[in-house]
Amino acid sequence: MASLIWHPIRRLLFGPPSAPSISFDPARDIPSLAGKVILITGGAGDLGKALAIEHARHGPAQIYIADLAQEDNGEAVIRSIRESASLPPAGDGGVLIKFIDVDLASFESVRKAAGRLRAEIGRLDILVNNAGVVLMRNEVSVDGYELTWAINFMGHALLTKLLLPTLLSTASQLESSDVRIIVVSSEGHAMVPRGGIAFDQLKTPCKDISYVHRYGQTKLALILYAKSLSLLHPEITTVSVHPGRILTGLFRRLQKDSKLFKYTALITPLFTTSVENGVRNHLWASTAPIHQAKTVEARDGAAATGNSDNKSPNLGVVVSGTYYEPVGVTGKESALAQDEALRVRLWEWVEGELDGQVTGTTA
């Protein structure tokens, strides 16, 4: 029990060994996003909304905000994004921003949201699987999965699988196409049950697993899943990112519900950063130059060395299959996040679970 409490405190206070961050200024370094269609899950929350605002400033064609249903159908969220990005009122041209209801804890809701998206869009350039929760309570979802696992991992896995045909179609339109999947993980991926993922308990409330470990295994799974996607679909750049320690709504709720976080509330400002700073890793991963590797081996080499094949080395290079800490820092994943056997086991497990949820789609 002592190690369970001390490990997250040590990570929060001191973090992993320092590494040089890439110089990245969103206002200066994000290129034009003209013509791009972007989908952000959890887009009504702190990080997702900040991401949408910054993307909107660079002129994409459409931004879809996917989140839990709102009483006003997301109008307040859309209005806030438009105002913060200094966009003209809706209907006056420019970036089109839409809200789409989705409950990631429900396969039915995910299928419905994906169906609407496929009906409305002819392309999808950037998918940001950003939504996430930390839940103190032990519950299962409507589909029978531990609730944190259902929301953070299963919902995103199904959404991605359903949208893969659109992503792949977009990637095939031009040789220069730049299609990306950004998976939001966390340094918390290192705080997991024994073995990394408790496969035998994922369809239970996981009552003997702490909320820290229940959350951690979802974030580990997201890193491994992103790596599998990058290997199977090299035409899409798929990476996982840690945004940093940010005082978001999720963190504030933990301070109310968790004794651990409540007791550290007074020193929280010492080791957290603003949402505006925290979203920079999302922004860098979704817009910085990508590595044009032709083979998995070349990509792996670039990820390990930080080598760039573009003319802006100060921006670094986004390498598919890589886990990044802020901003663009590699080599911070745990040993389990690099475990090939675990990656394969997870992929085979989730593909089996999603079998029947998707018609006519292969991954």
GROMACS .gro file of C-alpha atoms in nm:
model
  363
    1MET     CA    1   0.000   0.000   0.000
    2ALA     CA    2   0.283   0.239   0.083
    3SER     CA    3   0.441   0.186  -0.259
    4LEU     CA    4   0.106   0.242  -0.426
    5ILE     CA    5   0.079   0.584  -0.261
    6TRP     CA    6   0.443   0.686  -0.290
    7HIS     CA    7   0.498   0.594  -0.655
    8PRO     CA    8   0.237   0.835  -0.801
    9ILE     CA    9   0.348   1.109  -0.560
   10ARG     CA   10   0.710   1.063  -0.666
   11ARG     CA   11   0.609   1.074  -1.034
   12LEU     CA   12   0.401   1.386  -0.976
   13LEU     CA   13   0.660   1.573  -0.773
   14PHE     CA   14   0.981   1.474  -0.947
   15GLY     CA   15   0.878   1.315  -1.276
   16PRO     CA   16   1.103   1.098  -1.492
   17PRO     CA   17   1.461   1.203  -1.570
   18SER     CA   18   1.467   1.526  -1.765
   19ALA     CA   19   1.509   1.532  -2.142
   20PRO     CA   20   1.535   1.821  -2.386
   21SER     CA   21   1.201   1.935  -2.522
   22ILE     CA   22   1.146   2.039  -2.881
   23SER     CA   23   1.108   2.410  -2.942
   24PHE     CA   24   0.746   2.450  -3.050
   25ASP     CA   25   0.533   2.763  -3.065
   26PRO     CA   26   0.181   2.691  -3.196
   27ALA     CA   27   0.133   3.043  -3.333
   28ARG     CA   28   0.463   3.026  -3.521
   29ASP     CA   29   0.503   2.661  -3.611
   30ILE     CA   30   0.162   2.519  -3.699
   31PRO     CA   31   0.122   2.526  -4.078
   32SER     CA   32  -0.200   2.595  -4.263
   33LEU     CA   33  -0.455   2.320  -4.204
   34ALA     CA   34  -0.663   2.425  -4.504
   35GLY     CA   35  -0.892   2.152  -4.632
   36LYS     CA   36  -0.838   1.920  -4.336
   37VAL     CA   37  -1.116   1.752  -4.139
   38ILE     CA   38  -1.043   1.698  -3.770
   39LEU     CA   39  -1.222   1.491  -3.504
   40ILE     CA   40  -1.147   1.539  -3.133
   41THR     CA   41  -1.301   1.316  -2.867
   42GLY     CA   42  -1.353   1.481  -2.531
   43GLY     CA   43  -1.357   1.806  -2.724
   44ALA     CA   44  -1.581   1.983  -2.474
   45GLY     CA   45  -1.328   1.938  -2.191
   46ASP     CA   46  -1.029   2.154  -2.105
   47LEU     CA   47  -0.764   1.990  -2.324
   48GLY     CA   48  -0.990   1.898  -2.613
   49LYS     CA   49  -1.137   2.245  -2.632
   50ALA     CA   50  -0.793   2.411  -2.621
   51LEU     CA   51  -0.681   2.179  -2.901
   52ALA     CA   52  -0.985   2.267  -3.112
   53ILE     CA   53  -0.928   2.640  -3.058
   54GLU     CA   54  -0.567   2.624  -3.175
   55HIS     CA   55  -0.649   2.401  -3.471
   56ALA     CA   56  -0.931   2.638  -3.569
   57ARG     CA   57  -0.688   2.931  -3.584
   58HIS     CA   58  -0.507   2.759  -3.870
   59GLY     CA   59  -0.797   2.721  -4.106
   60PRO     CA   60  -0.910   2.358  -4.136
   61ALA     CA   61  -1.226   2.286  -4.331
   62GLN     CA   62  -1.411   2.116  -4.045
   63ILE     CA   63  -1.365   2.033  -3.677
   64TYR     CA   64  -1.591   1.779  -3.510
   65ILE     CA   65  -1.619   1.793  -3.132
   66ALA     CA   66  -1.720   1.449  -3.001
   67ASP     CA   67  -1.835   1.442  -2.640
   68LEU     CA   68  -2.120   1.349  -2.409
   69ALA     CA   69  -2.457   1.494  -2.510
   70GLN     CA   70  -2.509   1.859  -2.411
   71GLU     CA   71  -2.845   2.020  -2.333
   72ASP     CA   72  -2.790   2.277  -2.609
   73ASN     CA   73  -2.653   2.023  -2.859
   74GLY     CA   74  -2.304   2.162  -2.806
   75GLU     CA   75  -2.386   2.516  -2.919
   76ALA     CA   76  -2.214   2.677  -2.618
   77VAL     CA   77  -1.898   2.473  -2.678
   78ILE     CA   78  -1.893   2.563  -3.047
   79ARG     CA   79  -1.954   2.931  -2.972
   80SER     CA   80  -1.674   2.935  -2.713
   81ILE     CA   81  -1.428   2.777  -2.958
   82ARG     CA   82  -1.521   3.018  -3.235
   83GLU     CA   83  -1.488   3.322  -3.009
   84SER     CA   84  -1.157   3.208  -2.859
   85ALA     CA   85  -1.015   3.138  -3.206
   86SER     CA   86  -1.143   3.477  -3.332
   87LEU     CA   87  -1.353   3.311  -3.600
   88PRO     CA   88  -1.652   3.481  -3.762
   89PRO     CA   89  -1.997   3.370  -3.644
   90ALA     CA   90  -2.116   3.035  -3.772
   91GLY     CA   91  -2.268   3.066  -4.117
   92ASP     CA   92  -2.032   3.342  -4.227
   93GLY     CA   93  -1.789   3.105  -4.395
   94GLY     CA   94  -1.453   2.978  -4.278
   95VAL     CA   95  -1.404   2.685  -4.041
   96LEU     CA   96  -1.711   2.468  -3.986
   97ILE     CA   97  -1.733   2.337  -3.629
   98LYS     CA   98  -1.986   2.070  -3.537
   99PHE     CA   99  -2.074   1.883  -3.219
  100ILE     CA  100  -2.145   1.513  -3.221
  101ASP     CA  101  -2.287   1.319  -2.927
  102VAL     CA  102  -2.090   1.015  -2.819
  103ASP     CA  103  -2.073   0.810  -2.501
  104LEU     CA  104  -1.753   0.610  -2.524
  105ALA     CA  105  -1.882   0.372  -2.257
  106SER     CA  106  -2.144   0.245  -2.502
  107PHE     CA  107  -2.069   0.056  -2.823
  108GLU     CA  108  -2.413   0.152  -2.953
  109SER     CA  109  -2.339   0.522  -2.901
  110VAL     CA  110  -1.998   0.490  -3.067
  111ARG     CA  111  -2.147   0.312  -3.368
  112LYS     CA  112  -2.413   0.581  -3.401
  113ALA     CA  113  -2.156   0.863  -3.384
  114ALA     CA  114  -1.928   0.693  -3.636
  115GLY     CA  115  -2.222   0.634  -3.869
  116ARG     CA  116  -2.314   1.001  -3.862
  117LEU     CA  117  -1.955   1.101  -3.929
  118ARG     CA  118  -1.917   0.863  -4.222
  119ALA     CA  119  -2.241   1.000  -4.369
  120GLU     CA  120  -2.129   1.363  -4.337
  121ILE     CA  121  -1.760   1.363  -4.424
  122GLY     CA  122  -1.574   1.249  -4.732
  123ARG     CA  123  -1.237   1.260  -4.561
  124LEU     CA  124  -1.077   1.254  -4.215
  125ASP     CA  125  -0.724   1.389  -4.178
  126ILE     CA  126  -0.669   1.406  -3.802
  127LEU     CA  127  -0.834   1.186  -3.538
  128VAL     CA  128  -0.747   1.279  -3.180
  129ASN     CA  129  -0.855   1.017  -2.925
  130ASN     CA  130  -0.838   1.263  -2.638
  131ALA     CA  131  -1.122   1.175  -2.400
  132GLY     CA  132  -1.035   1.008  -2.072
  133VAL     CA  133  -1.151   0.956  -1.716
  134VAL     CA  134  -1.020   0.847  -1.378
  135LEU     CA  135  -1.299   0.679  -1.184
  136MET     CA  136  -1.292   0.600  -0.815
  137ARG     CA  137  -1.599   0.377  -0.827
  138ASN     CA  138  -1.593   0.014  -0.938
  139GLU     CA  139  -1.852  -0.034  -1.212
  140VAL     CA  140  -1.902  -0.204  -1.544
  141SER     CA  141  -2.027  -0.045  -1.864
  142VAL     CA  142  -2.348  -0.131  -2.046
  143ASP     CA  143  -2.138  -0.367  -2.260
  144GLY     CA  144  -1.990  -0.538  -1.954
  145TYR     CA  145  -1.640  -0.389  -1.933
  146GLU     CA  146  -1.481  -0.222  -1.630
  147LEU     CA  147  -1.597   0.137  -1.677
  148THR     CA  148  -1.259   0.312  -1.693
  149TRP     CA  149  -1.143   0.053  -1.947
  150ALA     CA  150  -1.464   0.094  -2.146
  151ILE     CA  151  -1.437   0.473  -2.175
  152ASN     CA  152  -1.063   0.522  -2.211
  153PHE     CA  153  -0.980   0.224  -2.429
  154MET     CA  154  -1.266   0.017  -2.572
  155GLY     CA  155  -1.472   0.312  -2.695
  156HIS     CA  156  -1.173   0.463  -2.869
  157ALA     CA  157  -1.069   0.129  -3.018
  158LEU     CA  158  -1.413   0.080  -3.170
  159LEU     CA  159  -1.439   0.440  -3.292
  160THR     CA  160  -1.098   0.414  -3.459
  161LYS     CA  161  -1.185   0.082  -3.620
  162LEU     CA  162  -1.512   0.222  -3.757
  163LEU     CA  163  -1.339   0.529  -3.899
  164LEU     CA  164  -1.037   0.347  -4.044
  165PRO     CA  165  -1.191   0.314  -4.392
  166THR     CA  166  -1.234   0.692  -4.408
  167LEU     CA  167  -0.884   0.755  -4.274
  168LEU     CA  168  -0.730   0.509  -4.520
  169SER     CA  169  -0.930   0.654  -4.808
  170THR     CA  170  -0.802   1.001  -4.720
  171ALA     CA  171  -0.445   0.873  -4.700
  172SER     CA  172  -0.472   0.718  -5.046
  173GLN     CA  173  -0.601   1.028  -5.224
  174LEU     CA  174  -0.258   1.184  -5.279
  175GLU     CA  175   0.099   1.062  -5.238
  176SER     CA  176   0.157   1.365  -5.015
  177SER     CA  177  -0.147   1.295  -4.795
  178ASP     CA  178  -0.084   1.343  -4.424
  179VAL     CA  179  -0.332   1.149  -4.212
  180ARG     CA  180  -0.280   1.110  -3.838
  181ILE     CA  181  -0.423   0.936  -3.534
  182ILE     CA  182  -0.320   1.097  -3.206
  183VAL     CA  183  -0.383   0.878  -2.902
  184VAL     CA  184  -0.373   1.059  -2.569
  185SER     CA  185  -0.203   0.841  -2.309
  186SER     CA  186  -0.026   0.949  -1.990
  187GLU     CA  187   0.290   0.898  -1.790
  188GLY     CA  188   0.046   0.715  -1.562
  189HIS     CA  189   0.082   0.420  -1.800
  190ALA     CA  190   0.365   0.306  -1.571
  191MET     CA  191   0.127   0.259  -1.276
  192VAL     CA  192  -0.043  -0.067  -1.365
  193PRO     CA  193  -0.146  -0.404  -1.219
  194ARG     CA  194   0.104  -0.688  -1.219
  195GLY     CA  195   0.171  -0.785  -1.580
  196GLY     CA  196   0.045  -0.453  -1.712
  197ILE     CA  197  -0.314  -0.536  -1.807
  198ALA     CA  198  -0.546  -0.753  -1.598
  199PHE     CA  199  -0.705  -0.932  -1.894
  200ASP     CA  200  -0.892  -1.176  -1.671
  201GLN     CA  201  -1.072  -0.892  -1.489
  202LEU     CA  202  -1.155  -0.649  -1.770
  203LYS     CA  203  -1.514  -0.776  -1.777
  204THR     CA  204  -1.560  -0.728  -1.403
  205PRO     CA  205  -1.573  -0.419  -1.178
  206CYS     CA  206  -1.205  -0.488  -1.089
  207LYS     CA  207  -1.284  -0.445  -0.720
  208ASP     CA  208  -0.940  -0.566  -0.608
  209ILE     CA  209  -0.756  -0.323  -0.840
  210SER     CA  210  -0.697   0.035  -0.727
  211TYR     CA  211  -0.835   0.322  -0.933
  212VAL     CA  212  -0.475   0.429  -1.005
  213HIS     CA  213  -0.395   0.093  -1.161
  214ARG     CA  214  -0.729   0.073  -1.342
  215TYR     CA  215  -0.650   0.407  -1.505
  216GLY     CA  216  -0.287   0.316  -1.569
  217GLN     CA  217  -0.369  -0.003  -1.758
  218THR     CA  218  -0.594   0.191  -1.997
  219LYS     CA  219  -0.312   0.434  -2.074
  220LEU     CA  220  -0.064   0.149  -2.124
  221ALA     CA  221  -0.313  -0.018  -2.357
  222LEU     CA  222  -0.348   0.300  -2.561
  223ILE     CA  223   0.029   0.317  -2.620
  224LEU     CA  224   0.040  -0.047  -2.728
  225TYR     CA  225  -0.268  -0.006  -2.947
  226ALA     CA  226  -0.118   0.297  -3.121
  227LYS     CA  227   0.196   0.094  -3.195
  228SER     CA  228  -0.011  -0.184  -3.347
  229LEU     CA  229  -0.201   0.061  -3.566
  230SER     CA  230   0.126   0.213  -3.686
  231LEU     CA  231   0.257  -0.129  -3.789
  232LEU     CA  232  -0.061  -0.239  -3.964
  233HIS     CA  233  -0.132   0.093  -4.135
  234PRO     CA  234   0.197   0.267  -4.220
  235GLU     CA  235   0.013   0.507  -4.452
  236ILE     CA  236  -0.130   0.669  -4.138
  237THR     CA  237   0.093   0.838  -3.880
  238THR     CA  238  -0.021   0.704  -3.542
  239VAL     CA  239   0.140   0.821  -3.218
  240SER     CA  240   0.058   0.835  -2.848
  241VAL     CA  241   0.121   1.141  -2.632
  242HIS     CA  242   0.136   1.245  -2.268
  243PRO     CA  243   0.012   1.604  -2.227
  244GLY     CA  244   0.195   1.671  -1.903
  245ARG     CA  245   0.060   1.731  -1.553
  246ILE     CA  246  -0.229   1.967  -1.607
  247LEU     CA  247  -0.485   2.102  -1.363
  248THR     CA  248  -0.785   2.001  -1.574
  249GLY     CA  249  -1.138   1.921  -1.464
  250LEU     CA  250  -1.030   1.558  -1.429
  251PHE     CA  251  -0.755   1.656  -1.183
  252ARG     CA  252  -0.992   1.882  -0.987
  253ARG     CA  253  -1.248   1.603  -0.954
  254LEU     CA  254  -0.977   1.374  -0.818
  255GLN     CA  255  -0.894   1.632  -0.552
  256LYS     CA  256  -1.253   1.604  -0.432
  257ASP     CA  257  -1.283   1.226  -0.448
  258SER     CA  258  -0.934   1.096  -0.363
  259LYS     CA  259  -0.762   1.137  -0.027
  260LEU     CA  260  -0.425   1.110  -0.202
  261PHE     CA  261  -0.499   1.402  -0.434
  262LYS     CA  262  -0.682   1.596  -0.164
  263TYR     CA  263  -0.379   1.586   0.067
  264THR     CA  264  -0.148   1.707  -0.212
  265ALA     CA  265  -0.382   1.987  -0.325
  266LEU     CA  266  -0.176   2.263  -0.162
  267ILE     CA  267   0.136   2.172  -0.357
  268THR     CA  268  -0.044   2.090  -0.682
  269PRO     CA  269   0.049   2.425  -0.845
  270LEU     CA  270   0.417   2.335  -0.801
  271PHE     CA  271   0.400   2.041  -1.040
  272THR     CA  272   0.116   2.124  -1.279
  273THR     CA  273   0.107   2.343  -1.586
  274SER     CA  274  -0.164   2.534  -1.769
  275VAL     CA  275  -0.396   2.377  -2.022
  276GLU     CA  276  -0.245   2.606  -2.287
  277ASN     CA  277   0.100   2.459  -2.219
  278GLY     CA  278  -0.033   2.107  -2.178
  279VAL     CA  279  -0.198   2.097  -2.516
  280ARG     CA  280   0.127   2.175  -2.699
  281ASN     CA  281   0.225   1.808  -2.724
  282HIS     CA  282  -0.112   1.730  -2.886
  283LEU     CA  283  -0.060   2.020  -3.126
  284TRP     CA  284   0.298   1.926  -3.211
  285ALA     CA  285   0.208   1.562  -3.276
  286SER     CA  286  -0.087   1.656  -3.495
  287THR     CA  287   0.084   1.924  -3.707
  288ALA     CA  288   0.467   1.900  -3.702
  289PRO     CA  289   0.652   1.743  -3.999
  290ILE     CA  290   0.623   1.366  -4.021
  291HIS     CA  291   0.901   1.118  -4.086
  292GLN     CA  292   0.877   0.991  -4.444
  293ALA     CA  293   1.020   0.648  -4.365
  294LYS     CA  294   0.952   0.369  -4.611
  295THR     CA  295   1.007   0.087  -4.362
  296VAL     CA  296   0.925   0.011  -4.000
  297GLU     CA  297   1.299  -0.028  -3.931
  298ALA     CA  298   1.371   0.323  -4.060
  299ARG     CA  299   1.089   0.465  -3.849
  300ASP     CA  300   1.218   0.286  -3.540
  301GLY     CA  301   1.565   0.426  -3.601
  302ALA     CA  302   1.433   0.779  -3.633
  303ALA     CA  303   1.228   0.744  -3.315
  304ALA     CA  304   1.528   0.620  -3.121
  305THR     CA  305   1.770   0.886  -3.242
  306GLY     CA  306   1.541   1.182  -3.298
  307ASN     CA  307   1.677   1.210  -3.652
  308SER     CA  308   1.474   1.424  -3.889
  309ASP     CA  309   1.430   1.403  -4.264
  310ASN     CA  310   1.288   1.754  -4.291
  311LYS     CA  311   1.449   2.096  -4.302
  312SER     CA  312   1.316   2.219  -3.968
  313PRO     CA  313   1.515   2.023  -3.708
  314ASN     CA  314   1.406   2.263  -3.435
  315LEU     CA  315   1.054   2.127  -3.477
  316GLY     CA  316   1.166   1.767  -3.454
  317VAL     CA  317   0.985   1.504  -3.655
  318VAL     CA  318   0.678   1.298  -3.575
  319VAL     CA  319   0.754   0.926  -3.612
  320SER     CA  320   0.463   0.684  -3.635
  321GLY     CA  321   0.441   0.431  -3.352
  322THR     CA  322   0.621   0.653  -3.101
  323TYR     CA  323   0.514   0.761  -2.751
  324TYR     CA  324   0.591   1.128  -2.682
  325GLU     CA  325   0.613   1.325  -2.360
  326PRO     CA  326   0.604   1.709  -2.378
  327VAL     CA  327   0.709   1.830  -2.622
  328GLY     CA  328   0.824   1.564  -2.867
  329VAL     CA  329   1.037   1.383  -2.606
  330THR     CA  330   1.092   1.012  -2.674
  331GLY     CA  331   1.226   0.721  -2.472
  332LYS     CA  332   1.003   0.769  -2.167
  333GLU     CA  333   0.773   0.470  -2.202
  334SER     CA  334   0.788   0.192  -1.946
  335ALA     CA  335   0.930  -0.152  -2.018
  336LEU     CA  336   0.576  -0.288  -2.048
  337ALA     CA  337   0.494  -0.025  -2.311
  338GLN     CA  338   0.779  -0.177  -2.516
  339ASP     CA  339   0.673  -0.538  -2.457
  340GLU     CA  340   0.604  -0.694  -2.798
  341ALA     CA  341   0.430  -0.999  -2.656
  342LEU     CA  342   0.194  -0.779  -2.456
  343ARG     CA  343   0.129  -0.560  -2.761
  344VAL     CA  344   0.034  -0.862  -2.972
  345ARG     CA  345  -0.178  -1.012  -2.695
  346LEU     CA  346  -0.370  -0.687  -2.651
  347TRP     CA  347  -0.427  -0.648  -3.024
  348GLU     CA  348  -0.558  -1.003  -3.060
  349TRP     CA  349  -0.775  -0.962  -2.750
  350VAL     CA  350  -0.939  -0.635  -2.858
  351GLU     CA  351  -0.989  -0.755  -3.215
  352GLY     CA  352  -1.172  -1.054  -3.073
  353GLU     CA  353  -1.385  -0.830  -2.852
  354LEU     CA  354  -1.475  -0.599  -3.141
  355ASP     CA  355  -1.552  -0.884  -3.379
  356GLY     CA  356  -1.914  -0.836  -3.478
  357GLN     CA  357  -1.919  -0.469  -3.381
  358VAL     CA  358  -1.793  -0.370  -3.726
  359THR     CA  359  -1.942  -0.491  -4.052
  360GLY     CA  360  -1.719  -0.503  -4.356
  361THR     CA  361  -1.422  -0.338  -4.184
  362THR     CA  362  -1.084  -0.497  -4.123
  363ALA     CA  363  -0.796  -0.365  -3.919
   0.00000   0.00000   0.00000
